[in-house]
């Protein structure tokens, strides 16, 4: 880069930052882990219940059409051991396997973050589309309440633990913007 390109870049970044300040938005980052369990087929133990079975003609691994309603713990770390986990709240909503050819999931849920408010999430993610280590996918943050009033942003999802078909832990790295 020559000096002209560097100066242009710096001026552009300065103007973009000023525009953000004028709009009065602040950016926040939140990380939590979602623990999903559908092992026992018993509502007293499970945190996710299958409501719709996969289509009979679904390709292997896609589970196309299968839908789960869930009420999962959100924790500060990936551990599922009760002595090691700090519970941040609960996620309630549904996910539907929506890819006929490639495994994909449509998420629609609200994360109730204890005493702080809630964040709403929506979007489809291609489960094995990204080859980064660990693989990350993204869905939208579409709103919030309490401390997160009018939040919008993006949530990057990483699979931390997976025991097909009954258990998974996902890491959500959430970046939100809100009016200050």
PDB file of C-alpha atoms in Angstrom, residues 6-142:
ATOM      1  CA  UNK A   6      -3.297   4.324   3.638  1.00  0.00           C
ATOM      2  CA  UNK A   7      -4.595   7.883   4.103  1.00  0.00           C
ATOM      3  CA  UNK A   8      -7.771   7.077   2.150  1.00  0.00           C
ATOM      4  CA  UNK A   9      -8.336   4.016   4.329  1.00  0.00           C
ATOM      5  CA  UNK A  10      -7.800   5.992   7.549  1.00  0.00           C
ATOM      6  CA  UNK A  11     -10.162   8.782   6.477  1.00  0.00           C
ATOM      7  CA  UNK A  12     -12.794   6.208   5.467  1.00  0.00           C
ATOM      8  CA  UNK A  13     -12.517   4.449   8.835  1.00  0.00           C
ATOM      9  CA  UNK A  14     -12.724   7.795  10.670  1.00  0.00           C
ATOM     10  CA  UNK A  15     -15.878   8.786   8.760  1.00  0.00           C
ATOM     11  CA  UNK A  16     -17.477   5.376   9.367  1.00  0.00           C
ATOM     12  CA  UNK A  17     -16.761   5.657  13.094  1.00  0.00           C
ATOM     13  CA  UNK A  18     -18.208   9.182  13.210  1.00  0.00           C
ATOM     14  CA  UNK A  19     -21.362   7.961  11.450  1.00  0.00           C
ATOM     15  CA  UNK A  20     -21.702   5.187  14.041  1.00  0.00           C
ATOM     16  CA  UNK A  21     -21.376   7.713  16.876  1.00  0.00           C
ATOM     17  CA  UNK A  22     -23.897  10.045  15.243  1.00  0.00           C
ATOM     18  CA  UNK A  23     -26.378   7.191  15.006  1.00  0.00           C
ATOM     19  CA  UNK A  24     -25.754   6.629  18.712  1.00  0.00           C
ATOM     20  CA  UNK A  25     -25.209   2.891  18.507  1.00  0.00           C
ATOM     21  CA  UNK A  26     -23.010   0.866  20.789  1.00  0.00           C
ATOM     22  CA  UNK A  27     -21.658  -2.588  20.051  1.00  0.00           C
ATOM     23  CA  UNK A  28     -21.619  -5.412  22.584  1.00  0.00           C
ATOM     24  CA  UNK A  29     -20.223  -8.946  22.460  1.00  0.00           C
ATOM     25  CA  UNK A  30     -21.742 -11.866  24.346  1.00  0.00           C
ATOM     26  CA  UNK A  31     -20.686 -15.520  24.361  1.00  0.00           C
ATOM     27  CA  UNK A  32     -22.817 -18.384  25.640  1.00  0.00           C
ATOM     28  CA  UNK A  33     -23.127 -22.131  25.193  1.00  0.00           C
ATOM     29  CA  UNK A  34     -26.395 -23.870  24.334  1.00  0.00           C
ATOM     30  CA  UNK A  35     -26.783 -27.462  25.651  1.00  0.00           C
ATOM     31  CA  UNK A  36     -29.378 -29.537  23.744  1.00  0.00           C
ATOM     32  CA  UNK A  37     -30.398 -33.001  24.959  1.00  0.00           C
ATOM     33  CA  UNK A  38     -32.986 -35.337  23.441  1.00  0.00           C
ATOM     34  CA  UNK A  39     -31.624 -38.589  24.801  1.00  0.00           C
ATOM     35  CA  UNK A  40     -34.312 -40.029  27.023  1.00  0.00           C
ATOM     36  CA  UNK A  41     -37.541 -39.351  25.113  1.00  0.00           C
ATOM     37  CA  UNK A  42     -38.801 -38.322  28.533  1.00  0.00           C
ATOM     38  CA  UNK A  43     -39.914 -34.721  29.014  1.00  0.00           C
ATOM     39  CA  UNK A  44     -38.582 -34.645  32.597  1.00  0.00           C
ATOM     40  CA  UNK A  45     -34.989 -35.146  31.353  1.00  0.00           C
ATOM     41  CA  UNK A  46     -34.989 -33.850  27.787  1.00  0.00           C
ATOM     42  CA  UNK A  47     -34.468 -30.226  26.855  1.00  0.00           C
ATOM     43  CA  UNK A  48     -35.605 -30.812  23.254  1.00  0.00           C
ATOM     44  CA  UNK A  49     -38.591 -32.782  22.006  1.00  0.00           C
ATOM     45  CA  UNK A  50     -39.079 -33.978  18.433  1.00  0.00           C
ATOM     46  CA  UNK A  51     -42.390 -32.641  17.152  1.00  0.00           C
ATOM     47  CA  UNK A  52     -42.144 -33.639  13.491  1.00  0.00           C
ATOM     48  CA  UNK A  53     -40.253 -36.673  12.183  1.00  0.00           C
ATOM     49  CA  UNK A  54     -37.939 -36.362   9.158  1.00  0.00           C
ATOM     50  CA  UNK A  55     -39.403 -36.853   5.696  1.00  0.00           C
ATOM     51  CA  UNK A  56     -39.348 -40.475   4.565  1.00  0.00           C
ATOM     52  CA  UNK A  57     -37.388 -39.543   1.427  1.00  0.00           C
ATOM     53  CA  UNK A  58     -34.821 -37.373   3.257  1.00  0.00           C
ATOM     54  CA  UNK A  59     -31.200 -37.928   2.243  1.00  0.00           C
ATOM     55  CA  UNK A  60     -28.952 -39.474   4.914  1.00  0.00           C
ATOM     56  CA  UNK A  61     -27.653 -36.941   7.485  1.00  0.00           C
ATOM     57  CA  UNK A  62     -30.035 -34.160   6.425  1.00  0.00           C
ATOM     58  CA  UNK A  63     -33.060 -35.216   8.540  1.00  0.00           C
ATOM     59  CA  UNK A  64     -35.051 -32.942   6.235  1.00  0.00           C
ATOM     60  CA  UNK A  65     -38.311 -31.824   7.824  1.00  0.00           C
ATOM     61  CA  UNK A  66     -37.460 -32.932  11.367  1.00  0.00           C
ATOM     62  CA  UNK A  67     -38.456 -30.303  13.949  1.00  0.00           C
ATOM     63  CA  UNK A  68     -37.548 -29.930  17.614  1.00  0.00           C
ATOM     64  CA  UNK A  69     -39.045 -27.625  20.216  1.00  0.00           C
ATOM     65  CA  UNK A  70     -36.491 -26.832  22.908  1.00  0.00           C
ATOM     66  CA  UNK A  71     -35.957 -25.212  26.285  1.00  0.00           C
ATOM     67  CA  UNK A  72     -32.167 -25.388  26.722  1.00  0.00           C
ATOM     68  CA  UNK A  73     -29.707 -24.090  29.297  1.00  0.00           C
ATOM     69  CA  UNK A  74     -27.363 -21.288  28.311  1.00  0.00           C
ATOM     70  CA  UNK A  75     -24.062 -21.430  30.153  1.00  0.00           C
ATOM     71  CA  UNK A  76     -20.864 -19.402  30.390  1.00  0.00           C
ATOM     72  CA  UNK A  77     -18.724 -22.405  29.415  1.00  0.00           C
ATOM     73  CA  UNK A  78     -18.989 -25.661  27.476  1.00  0.00           C
ATOM     74  CA  UNK A  79     -19.052 -28.025  30.474  1.00  0.00           C
ATOM     75  CA  UNK A  80     -22.265 -29.933  31.134  1.00  0.00           C
ATOM     76  CA  UNK A  81     -21.138 -30.953  34.639  1.00  0.00           C
ATOM     77  CA  UNK A  82     -23.328 -29.227  37.189  1.00  0.00           C
ATOM     78  CA  UNK A  83     -20.380 -28.355  39.454  1.00  0.00           C
ATOM     79  CA  UNK A  84     -18.532 -26.546  36.660  1.00  0.00           C
ATOM     80  CA  UNK A  85     -21.284 -24.704  34.827  1.00  0.00           C
ATOM     81  CA  UNK A  86     -22.504 -21.165  35.324  1.00  0.00           C
ATOM     82  CA  UNK A  87     -26.058 -20.826  34.014  1.00  0.00           C
ATOM     83  CA  UNK A  88     -26.687 -17.537  32.172  1.00  0.00           C
ATOM     84  CA  UNK A  89     -30.296 -18.241  31.219  1.00  0.00           C
ATOM     85  CA  UNK A  90     -32.403 -20.374  28.913  1.00  0.00           C
ATOM     86  CA  UNK A  91     -33.081 -20.564  25.188  1.00  0.00           C
ATOM     87  CA  UNK A  92     -36.628 -21.401  24.124  1.00  0.00           C
ATOM     88  CA  UNK A  93     -37.816 -21.956  20.584  1.00  0.00           C
ATOM     89  CA  UNK A  94     -37.440 -24.406  17.743  1.00  0.00           C
ATOM     90  CA  UNK A  95     -35.078 -25.685  15.112  1.00  0.00           C
ATOM     91  CA  UNK A  96     -36.031 -27.447  11.902  1.00  0.00           C
ATOM     92  CA  UNK A  97     -33.700 -29.421   9.669  1.00  0.00           C
ATOM     93  CA  UNK A  98     -34.439 -27.684   6.386  1.00  0.00           C
ATOM     94  CA  UNK A  99     -31.786 -28.825   3.881  1.00  0.00           C
ATOM     95  CA  UNK A 100     -32.835 -31.500   1.426  1.00  0.00           C
ATOM     96  CA  UNK A 101     -29.315 -32.083   0.075  1.00  0.00           C
ATOM     97  CA  UNK A 102     -26.979 -30.385   2.548  1.00  0.00           C
ATOM     98  CA  UNK A 103     -27.595 -30.555   6.328  1.00  0.00           C
ATOM     99  CA  UNK A 104     -29.083 -27.203   7.352  1.00  0.00           C
ATOM    100  CA  UNK A 105     -31.036 -25.979  10.354  1.00  0.00           C
ATOM    101  CA  UNK A 106     -33.528 -23.145  10.613  1.00  0.00           C
ATOM    102  CA  UNK A 107     -33.371 -21.579  14.093  1.00  0.00           C
ATOM    103  CA  UNK A 108     -36.026 -19.414  15.689  1.00  0.00           C
ATOM    104  CA  UNK A 109     -35.622 -18.841  19.418  1.00  0.00           C
ATOM    105  CA  UNK A 110     -35.325 -16.363  22.255  1.00  0.00           C
ATOM    106  CA  UNK A 111     -32.423 -16.392  24.718  1.00  0.00           C
ATOM    107  CA  UNK A 112     -33.646 -15.272  28.137  1.00  0.00           C
ATOM    108  CA  UNK A 113     -30.520 -13.962  29.864  1.00  0.00           C
ATOM    109  CA  UNK A 114     -31.262 -14.016  33.605  1.00  0.00           C
ATOM    110  CA  UNK A 115     -32.138 -10.588  34.940  1.00  0.00           C
ATOM    111  CA  UNK A 116     -30.852  -8.730  31.883  1.00  0.00           C
ATOM    112  CA  UNK A 117     -33.458  -9.195  29.184  1.00  0.00           C
ATOM    113  CA  UNK A 118     -33.718 -11.332  26.088  1.00  0.00           C
ATOM    114  CA  UNK A 119     -32.322 -11.628  22.569  1.00  0.00           C
ATOM    115  CA  UNK A 120     -34.267 -13.078  19.617  1.00  0.00           C
ATOM    116  CA  UNK A 121     -32.499 -15.165  16.964  1.00  0.00           C
ATOM    117  CA  UNK A 122     -33.635 -16.306  13.535  1.00  0.00           C
ATOM    118  CA  UNK A 123     -31.967 -17.790  10.491  1.00  0.00           C
ATOM    119  CA  UNK A 124     -30.873 -20.877   8.603  1.00  0.00           C
ATOM    120  CA  UNK A 125     -27.371 -22.241   8.890  1.00  0.00           C
ATOM    121  CA  UNK A 126     -25.603 -24.830   6.771  1.00  0.00           C
ATOM    122  CA  UNK A 127     -24.217 -27.151   9.368  1.00  0.00           C
ATOM    123  CA  UNK A 128     -21.125 -28.450   7.527  1.00  0.00           C
ATOM    124  CA  UNK A 129     -20.656 -25.606   5.022  1.00  0.00           C
ATOM    125  CA  UNK A 130     -17.718 -23.901   6.713  1.00  0.00           C
ATOM    126  CA  UNK A 131     -14.362 -25.650   6.985  1.00  0.00           C
ATOM    127  CA  UNK A 132     -12.767 -23.264   9.504  1.00  0.00           C
ATOM    128  CA  UNK A 133     -11.525 -24.810  12.732  1.00  0.00           C
ATOM    129  CA  UNK A 134     -13.866 -24.962  14.561  1.00  0.00           C
ATOM    130  CA  UNK A 135     -16.513 -24.568  11.839  1.00  0.00           C
ATOM    131  CA  UNK A 136     -18.617 -21.440  12.291  1.00  0.00           C
ATOM    132  CA  UNK A 137     -22.013 -20.589  10.912  1.00  0.00           C
ATOM    133  CA  UNK A 138     -24.112 -17.463  11.430  1.00  0.00           C
ATOM    134  CA  UNK A 139     -27.707 -16.494  12.132  1.00  0.00           C
ATOM    135  CA  UNK A 140     -29.341 -13.114  12.777  1.00  0.00           C
ATOM    136  CA  UNK A 141     -30.112 -11.367  16.049  1.00  0.00           C
ATOM    137  CA  UNK A 142     -33.482  -9.807  15.254  1.00  0.00           C
TER     138      UNK A 142
END
